[in-house]
mmCIF file of C-alpha atoms and ligand atoms in Angstrom:
data_model
loop_
_atom_site.group_PDB
_atom_site.id
_atom_site.type_symbol
_atom_site.label_atom_id
_atom_site.label_comp_id
_atom_site.label_asym_id
_atom_site.label_seq_id
_atom_site.Cartn_x
_atom_site.Cartn_y
_atom_site.Cartn_z
ATOM 1 C CA VAL A 218 -4.553 14.436 22.547
ATOM 2 C CA GLU A 219 -2.640 11.149 22.865
ATOM 3 C CA PRO A 220 -4.335 8.188 21.177
ATOM 4 C CA LEU A 221 -5.326 5.145 23.242
ATOM 5 C CA VAL A 222 -2.824 2.376 22.480
ATOM 6 C CA PHE A 223 -3.941 -1.273 22.484
ATOM 7 C CA ARG A 224 -1.611 -4.280 22.264
ATOM 8 C CA THR A 225 -4.212 -7.056 22.137
ATOM 9 C CA ALA A 226 -7.267 -7.702 19.974
ATOM 10 C CA VAL A 227 -9.354 -8.529 23.057
ATOM 11 C CA ASP A 228 -8.705 -5.142 24.693
ATOM 12 C CA LEU A 229 -9.174 -3.263 21.443
ATOM 13 C CA ARG A 230 -12.491 -4.982 20.696
ATOM 14 C CA ARG A 231 -13.804 -4.276 24.184
ATOM 15 C CA HIS A 232 -13.098 -0.583 23.658
ATOM 16 C CA LEU A 233 -14.452 -0.499 20.089
ATOM 17 C CA ASP A 234 -17.718 -2.104 21.209
ATOM 18 C CA THR A 235 -18.394 0.929 23.402
ATOM 19 C CA VAL A 236 -17.358 3.285 20.571
ATOM 20 C CA ARG A 237 -19.808 1.552 18.226
ATOM 21 C CA GLN A 238 -22.586 1.586 20.827
ATOM 22 C CA SER A 239 -22.439 5.367 20.836
ATOM 23 C CA GLY A 240 -23.165 5.274 17.095
ATOM 24 C CA MET A 241 -19.726 6.415 15.951
ATOM 25 C CA ARG A 242 -18.465 5.519 12.495
ATOM 26 C CA ILE A 243 -15.002 3.964 12.695
ATOM 27 C CA GLY A 244 -12.304 4.542 10.071
ATOM 28 C CA LEU A 245 -9.282 2.216 9.914
ATOM 29 C CA VAL A 246 -5.840 3.157 8.591
ATOM 30 C CA PRO A 247 -3.815 -0.080 8.362
ATOM 31 C CA THR A 248 -0.036 0.518 8.421
ATOM 32 C CA MET A 249 3.262 -1.164 9.152
ATOM 33 C CA GLY A 250 4.421 1.895 11.098
ATOM 34 C CA ALA A 251 7.405 4.062 10.122
ATOM 35 C CA LEU A 252 4.718 6.660 9.544
ATOM 36 C CA HIS A 253 5.330 9.501 7.090
ATOM 37 C CA ARG A 254 3.415 12.223 5.225
ATOM 38 C CA GLY A 255 1.690 9.619 3.069
ATOM 39 C CA HIS A 256 0.188 7.997 6.147
ATOM 40 C CA ALA A 257 -0.693 11.453 7.487
ATOM 41 C CA ARG A 258 -2.831 11.992 4.360
ATOM 42 C CA LEU A 259 -4.637 8.682 4.970
ATOM 43 C CA ILE A 260 -5.288 9.716 8.577
ATOM 44 C CA GLN A 261 -6.532 13.175 7.562
ATOM 45 C CA GLN A 262 -8.968 11.633 5.065
ATOM 46 C CA ALA A 263 -10.230 9.215 7.729
ATOM 47 C CA ARG A 264 -10.540 12.113 10.186
ATOM 48 C CA GLU A 265 -12.724 14.002 7.677
ATOM 49 C CA ASP A 266 -14.995 11.025 6.949
ATOM 50 C CA CYS A 267 -15.329 9.247 10.295
ATOM 51 C CA ASP A 268 -16.125 9.861 13.980
ATOM 52 C CA ALA A 269 -13.336 7.681 15.365
ATOM 53 C CA VAL A 270 -10.012 6.956 13.650
ATOM 54 C CA ALA A 271 -8.141 3.732 14.400
ATOM 55 C CA LEU A 272 -4.623 3.182 13.093
ATOM 56 C CA SER A 273 -2.980 -0.228 13.141
ATOM 57 C CA ILE A 274 0.782 -0.676 13.296
ATOM 58 C CA PHE A 275 1.967 -4.194 12.525
ATOM 59 C CA VAL A 276 4.997 -5.263 10.516
ATOM 60 C CA ASN A 277 3.319 -8.290 8.997
ATOM 61 C CA PRO A 278 5.745 -11.211 8.659
ATOM 62 C CA LEU A 279 3.414 -12.983 6.195
ATOM 63 C CA GLN A 280 3.951 -10.407 3.464
ATOM 64 C CA PHE A 281 7.771 -10.523 3.460
ATOM 65 C CA GLY A 282 9.650 -13.104 1.412
ATOM 66 C CA PRO A 283 12.565 -15.055 2.965
ATOM 67 C CA ASN A 284 15.150 -12.691 1.418
ATOM 68 C CA GLU A 285 13.195 -9.477 1.997
ATOM 69 C CA ASP A 286 13.581 -6.723 4.590
ATOM 70 C CA TYR A 287 11.325 -8.007 7.437
ATOM 71 C CA THR A 288 14.023 -7.818 10.124
ATOM 72 C CA ARG A 289 15.427 -4.462 9.027
ATOM 73 C CA TYR A 290 12.043 -2.836 8.302
ATOM 74 C CA PRO A 291 12.032 0.430 10.338
ATOM 75 C CA ARG A 292 10.249 0.132 13.705
ATOM 76 C CA THR A 293 9.591 3.581 15.199
ATOM 77 C CA LEU A 294 6.645 3.138 17.590
ATOM 78 C CA ALA A 295 7.231 6.256 19.730
ATOM 79 C CA GLY A 296 7.488 8.510 16.650
ATOM 80 C CA ASP A 297 4.470 6.779 15.098
ATOM 81 C CA ILE A 298 2.355 7.465 18.174
ATOM 82 C CA ALA A 299 3.481 11.124 18.098
ATOM 83 C CA LEU A 300 2.530 11.475 14.405
ATOM 84 C CA SER A 301 -0.775 9.751 15.168
ATOM 85 C CA ALA A 302 -1.460 12.213 17.988
ATOM 86 C CA ASP A 303 -0.600 15.204 15.774
ATOM 87 C CA ASN A 304 -3.057 14.036 13.121
ATOM 88 C CA GLY A 305 -5.952 13.221 15.426
ATOM 89 C CA VAL A 306 -5.827 9.425 15.598
ATOM 90 C CA ASP A 307 -8.055 8.200 18.453
ATOM 91 C CA ILE A 308 -6.907 4.601 18.701
ATOM 92 C CA VAL A 309 -3.609 2.873 17.883
ATOM 93 C CA PHE A 310 -3.605 -0.920 17.598
ATOM 94 C CA ALA A 311 -0.027 -2.204 17.803
ATOM 95 C CA PRO A 312 -0.184 -5.959 18.379
ATOM 96 C CA GLU A 313 2.817 -8.217 18.962
ATOM 97 C CA LYS A 314 3.502 -10.901 16.348
ATOM 98 C CA GLN A 315 2.241 -13.518 18.836
ATOM 99 C CA GLN A 316 -1.098 -11.688 19.006
ATOM 100 C CA MET A 317 -1.704 -11.826 15.267
ATOM 101 C CA PHE A 318 -0.090 -15.104 14.215
ATOM 102 C CA GLY A 319 0.629 -16.797 17.545
ATOM 103 C CA GLN A 320 -1.378 -19.985 17.311
ATOM 104 C CA ARG A 321 -0.772 -22.308 14.386
ATOM 105 C CA HIS A 322 -2.098 -20.200 11.538
ATOM 106 C CA LEU A 323 -3.566 -22.279 8.713
ATOM 107 C CA THR A 324 -5.974 -19.936 6.952
ATOM 108 C CA PHE A 325 -4.992 -17.617 4.116
ATOM 109 C CA VAL A 326 -6.739 -15.328 1.661
ATOM 110 C CA GLU A 327 -5.725 -15.470 -1.977
ATOM 111 C CA VAL A 328 -7.045 -13.068 -4.568
ATOM 112 C CA ASN A 329 -6.300 -15.043 -7.712
ATOM 113 C CA GLU A 330 -5.190 -13.418 -10.958
ATOM 114 C CA LEU A 331 -4.759 -9.955 -9.418
ATOM 115 C CA GLN A 332 -2.079 -11.288 -7.058
ATOM 116 C CA ASP A 333 -0.130 -12.733 -10.010
ATOM 117 C CA ARG A 334 0.207 -9.482 -11.984
ATOM 118 C CA LEU A 335 2.760 -6.595 -11.738
ATOM 119 C CA CYS A 336 4.728 -7.190 -8.488
ATOM 120 C CA GLY A 337 3.275 -10.709 -8.063
ATOM 121 C CA PRO A 338 5.953 -12.740 -9.896
ATOM 122 C CA PHE A 339 8.743 -10.859 -8.087
ATOM 123 C CA ARG A 340 7.246 -11.212 -4.593
ATOM 124 C CA PRO A 341 5.713 -14.699 -4.372
ATOM 125 C CA GLY A 342 3.238 -14.930 -1.483
ATOM 126 C CA HIS A 343 3.336 -11.192 -0.785
ATOM 127 C CA PHE A 344 -0.273 -10.348 -1.633
ATOM 128 C CA ARG A 345 -1.561 -13.490 0.084
ATOM 129 C CA GLY A 346 0.168 -12.179 3.207
ATOM 130 C CA VAL A 347 -1.319 -8.712 2.731
ATOM 131 C CA ALA A 348 -4.879 -9.937 2.073
ATOM 132 C CA THR A 349 -4.743 -12.320 5.048
ATOM 133 C CA VAL A 350 -3.564 -9.715 7.569
ATOM 134 C CA VAL A 351 -5.913 -7.042 6.208
ATOM 135 C CA LEU A 352 -8.922 -9.363 6.546
ATOM 136 C CA LYS A 353 -7.847 -10.088 10.144
ATOM 137 C CA LEU A 354 -7.581 -6.349 10.845
ATOM 138 C CA PHE A 355 -11.007 -5.750 9.289
ATOM 139 C CA ASN A 356 -12.485 -8.494 11.482
ATOM 140 C CA ILE A 357 -10.839 -7.181 14.643
ATOM 141 C CA VAL A 358 -11.687 -3.496 14.108
ATOM 142 C CA GLU A 359 -14.934 -3.833 12.064
ATOM 143 C CA PRO A 360 -14.511 -0.371 10.526
ATOM 144 C CA GLN A 361 -17.090 1.312 8.284
ATOM 145 C CA ARG A 362 -14.258 2.570 6.097
ATOM 146 C CA ALA A 363 -10.607 1.670 5.535
ATOM 147 C CA TYR A 364 -7.978 3.846 3.861
ATOM 148 C CA PHE A 365 -5.288 2.683 1.416
ATOM 149 C CA GLY A 366 -2.733 4.701 -0.540
ATOM 150 C CA GLU A 367 -2.707 4.602 -4.338
ATOM 151 C CA LYS A 368 1.075 4.221 -4.198
ATOM 152 C CA ASP A 369 0.446 0.525 -3.564
ATOM 153 C CA TYR A 370 -2.014 0.347 -6.448
ATOM 154 C CA GLN A 371 -2.011 -3.429 -6.827
ATOM 155 C CA GLN A 372 -2.598 -3.832 -3.084
ATOM 156 C CA LEU A 373 -5.543 -1.426 -3.312
ATOM 157 C CA CYS A 374 -7.075 -3.429 -6.214
ATOM 158 C CA ILE A 375 -6.601 -6.703 -4.364
ATOM 159 C CA ILE A 376 -8.198 -5.415 -1.153
ATOM 160 C CA ARG A 377 -11.158 -4.030 -3.100
ATOM 161 C CA ARG A 378 -11.625 -7.362 -4.857
ATOM 162 C CA MET A 379 -11.447 -9.219 -1.536
ATOM 163 C CA VAL A 380 -14.075 -6.920 -0.041
ATOM 164 C CA ALA A 381 -16.396 -7.443 -3.020
ATOM 165 C CA ASP A 382 -15.822 -11.191 -3.321
ATOM 166 C CA LEU A 383 -16.237 -11.939 0.397
ATOM 167 C CA ASP A 384 -19.145 -9.504 0.963
ATOM 168 C CA LEU A 385 -17.272 -7.559 3.602
ATOM 169 C CA ARG A 386 -19.316 -4.716 5.004
ATOM 170 C CA LEU A 387 -17.007 -1.748 4.655
ATOM 171 C CA GLU A 388 -15.957 0.827 2.129
ATOM 172 C CA ILE A 389 -12.389 0.996 0.804
ATOM 173 C CA VAL A 390 -11.241 4.588 0.326
ATOM 174 C CA PRO A 391 -8.256 5.213 -1.992
ATOM 175 C CA VAL A 392 -5.978 8.149 -1.188
ATOM 176 C CA ALA A 393 -3.693 9.856 -3.725
ATOM 177 C CA THR A 394 0.074 9.302 -3.539
ATOM 178 C CA VAL A 395 2.041 11.937 -1.628
ATOM 179 C CA ARG A 396 5.315 12.955 -3.310
ATOM 180 C CA GLU A 397 8.530 14.700 -2.384
ATOM 181 C CA PRO A 398 9.105 18.023 -4.224
ATOM 182 C CA ASP A 399 11.243 16.150 -6.812
ATOM 183 C CA GLY A 400 8.465 13.656 -7.535
ATOM 184 C CA LEU A 401 9.636 10.646 -5.507
ATOM 185 C CA ALA A 402 6.655 8.897 -3.941
ATOM 186 C CA VAL A 403 6.853 9.098 -0.137
ATOM 187 C CA SER A 404 7.551 5.615 1.279
ATOM 188 C CA SER A 405 8.957 4.123 4.475
ATOM 189 C CA ARG A 406 11.575 2.376 2.344
ATOM 190 C CA ASN A 407 13.012 5.723 1.136
ATOM 191 C CA ALA A 408 14.830 5.807 4.497
ATOM 192 C CA TYR A 409 17.092 2.996 3.217
ATOM 193 C CA LEU A 410 18.441 5.072 0.313
ATOM 194 C CA SER A 411 22.022 6.375 0.359
ATOM 195 C CA PRO A 412 22.411 10.012 -0.749
ATOM 196 C CA GLU A 413 23.446 8.810 -4.217
ATOM 197 C CA GLU A 414 20.470 6.442 -4.455
ATOM 198 C CA ARG A 415 18.117 9.143 -3.174
ATOM 199 C CA GLY A 416 19.389 11.405 -5.967
ATOM 200 C CA ALA A 417 18.565 8.758 -8.577
ATOM 201 C CA ALA A 418 15.217 7.702 -7.095
ATOM 202 C CA PRO A 419 12.928 10.335 -8.754
ATOM 203 C CA THR A 420 13.861 8.859 -12.154
ATOM 204 C CA LEU A 421 11.222 6.179 -11.565
ATOM 205 C CA PHE A 422 8.498 8.832 -11.400
ATOM 206 C CA HIS A 423 10.009 10.736 -14.356
ATOM 207 C CA ALA A 424 9.795 7.595 -16.491
ATOM 208 C CA LEU A 425 6.129 7.169 -15.527
ATOM 209 C CA GLU A 426 5.461 10.847 -16.280
ATOM 210 C CA THR A 427 7.083 10.502 -19.692
ATOM 211 C CA ALA A 428 4.818 7.560 -20.464
ATOM 212 C CA ARG A 429 1.802 9.479 -19.211
ATOM 213 C CA SER A 430 2.550 12.529 -21.359
ATOM 214 C CA LEU A 431 2.884 10.391 -24.494
ATOM 215 C CA ILE A 432 -0.546 8.899 -23.795
ATOM 216 C CA GLU A 433 -2.009 12.331 -23.156
ATOM 217 C CA ALA A 434 -0.493 13.457 -26.472
ATOM 218 C CA GLY A 435 -2.453 10.678 -28.195
ATOM 219 C CA GLU A 436 -0.007 7.757 -28.435
ATOM 220 C CA THR A 437 -1.998 4.517 -28.120
ATOM 221 C CA ARG A 438 0.670 1.857 -28.777
ATOM 222 C CA PRO A 439 2.276 0.502 -25.588
ATOM 223 C CA ALA A 440 5.610 -0.368 -27.297
ATOM 224 C CA PRO A 441 6.822 3.178 -28.086
ATOM 225 C CA ILE A 442 5.476 4.469 -24.766
ATOM 226 C CA LEU A 443 7.395 1.831 -22.796
ATOM 227 C CA LYS A 444 10.487 2.376 -24.957
ATOM 228 C CA ALA A 445 10.499 6.089 -24.051
ATOM 229 C CA ALA A 446 10.102 5.243 -20.352
ATOM 230 C CA ASP A 447 12.903 2.637 -20.557
ATOM 231 C CA ASP A 448 15.203 5.206 -22.156
ATOM 232 C CA ILE A 449 14.721 7.456 -19.120
ATOM 233 C CA LEU A 450 15.367 4.596 -16.670
ATOM 234 C CA GLU A 451 18.489 3.474 -18.546
ATOM 235 C CA LYS A 452 20.046 6.927 -18.232
ATOM 236 C CA GLN A 453 20.316 6.256 -14.500
ATOM 237 C CA PRO A 454 23.021 3.571 -14.258
ATOM 238 C CA ILE A 455 22.499 2.715 -10.575
ATOM 239 C CA LEU A 456 18.773 2.119 -11.047
ATOM 240 C CA ARG A 457 17.756 -1.417 -12.073
ATOM 241 C CA LYS A 458 14.307 -1.751 -13.596
ATOM 242 C CA GLU A 459 12.225 -4.697 -12.448
ATOM 243 C CA TYR A 460 9.202 -3.951 -14.625
ATOM 244 C CA ILE A 461 7.180 -1.174 -16.181
ATOM 245 C CA GLU A 462 3.716 -1.980 -17.524
ATOM 246 C CA ILE A 463 0.660 -0.223 -18.898
ATOM 247 C CA VAL A 464 -2.333 -2.023 -17.451
ATOM 248 C CA ASP A 465 -6.090 -1.987 -17.276
ATOM 249 C CA PRO A 466 -6.860 -0.225 -13.963
ATOM 250 C CA ALA A 467 -9.408 -2.879 -12.931
ATOM 251 C CA ASP A 468 -7.871 -6.254 -13.837
ATOM 252 C CA LEU A 469 -4.196 -5.140 -14.019
ATOM 253 C CA ARG A 470 -3.706 -6.937 -17.358
ATOM 254 C CA PRO A 471 -1.292 -5.282 -19.799
ATOM 255 C CA VAL A 472 -3.281 -3.441 -22.470
ATOM 256 C CA ASP A 473 -2.710 -4.086 -26.209
ATOM 257 C CA VAL A 474 -3.790 -0.590 -27.049
ATOM 258 C CA VAL A 475 -4.433 2.456 -24.863
ATOM 259 C CA ASP A 476 -8.103 3.197 -25.552
ATOM 260 C CA CYS A 477 -9.331 4.250 -22.120
ATOM 261 C CA THR A 478 -7.882 5.288 -18.777
ATOM 262 C CA VAL A 479 -4.912 3.091 -17.883
ATOM 263 C CA ARG A 480 -2.506 2.674 -14.991
ATOM 264 C CA ILE A 481 1.227 2.770 -15.628
ATOM 265 C CA ALA A 482 3.078 0.894 -12.893
ATOM 266 C CA ALA A 483 6.779 0.272 -12.318
ATOM 267 C CA ALA A 484 9.235 -1.252 -9.862
ATOM 268 C CA ALA A 485 12.984 -0.698 -9.684
ATOM 269 C CA TRP A 486 15.922 -1.417 -7.421
ATOM 270 C CA LEU A 487 18.427 1.060 -6.043
ATOM 271 C CA GLY A 488 21.073 -0.983 -4.267
ATOM 272 C CA LYS A 489 19.161 -3.206 -1.829
ATOM 273 C CA THR A 490 16.040 -1.034 -1.875
ATOM 274 C CA ARG A 491 13.040 -1.858 -4.029
ATOM 275 C CA LEU A 492 10.845 1.085 -5.038
ATOM 276 C CA ILE A 493 7.434 0.994 -6.683
ATOM 277 C CA ASP A 494 5.317 3.754 -8.167
ATOM 278 C CA ASN A 495 2.386 4.227 -10.541
ATOM 279 C CA VAL A 496 0.345 6.917 -12.260
ATOM 280 C CA GLU A 497 -2.996 7.109 -13.997
ATOM 281 C CA ALA A 498 -3.044 8.137 -17.645
ATOM 282 C CA ALA A 499 -5.957 9.021 -19.888
ATOM 283 C CA LEU A 500 -5.812 9.295 -23.650
ATOM 284 C CA GLY A 501 -5.892 12.880 -24.853
ATOM 285 C CA ASP A 502 -7.868 13.852 -27.971
HETATM 286 O O1 LIG B 676 0.469 -1.002 2.949
HETATM 287 C C1 LIG B 676 0.891 -1.471 4.025
HETATM 288 O O2 LIG B 676 1.486 -0.786 4.847
HETATM 289 C C2 LIG B 676 0.656 -2.949 4.345
HETATM 290 O O3 LIG B 676 0.745 -3.708 3.193
HETATM 291 C C3 LIG B 676 -0.661 -3.201 5.083
HETATM 292 C C4 LIG B 676 -1.856 -2.788 4.240
HETATM 293 C C5 LIG B 676 -0.670 -2.429 6.387
HETATM 294 C C6 LIG B 676 -0.815 -4.687 5.410
HETATM 295 O O4 LIG B 676 0.212 -5.147 6.216
#
């Protein structure tokens, strides 16, 4: 069945009011389109948990820096609607830029500290843009649950913090990263990679896996773990590391010693494409 497609918040809200009146629980999958298997997993989880599944498609200008890929970000609405239909999405919300940020927009959400860690220094203003648009989407759709991929782990932490700090009445559901057979995390930005870059891309995940296996083998000192991961990354000459860190999964601060479950997160460039990935690691005994 084709989903209902709405282009304005007014029309969407009118429809959702009737959905809510019939007692249905609404799940929201916020996306920027260019849908792939990772998004399909988010939709499937929402489909399992909720009565009505809404998917938003909006390439949010606020979360792109001046030299980032806003204009060339893939826009594939027809394919996105087809993937949505195949996975049982009921409602697609695909607003124009004017709809979301048309009037003079002066209000922003900042999740301090968390927004400054990991990717923060490399993408100034990015998480402020994400938190602001996500709060708008939550207010427009008023879902009971919203689904976010663990691939964007820092984004997930920031959204959870925003929900807790601002007493938003919904549940954030994390969904595990979907990977290609060679380990590369599925991402809309993978479409930018040349064949050579695509060949090198799984190295990011291999470096994270190396770090994880050292932790599972009992290594607790971040320095040798990160050194081993760096050695893997350096073997791939076309890949340029931006960062790799072992952090506390809640506050995203680098740990001094691995004494509990941690998150290992990394970002790297292949040509003009920036990739991120992360894994969980727990100390073995
Ligand atoms: O993860 C994304 O696709 C975006 O950051 C989101 C959550 C849709 C906000 O624009």
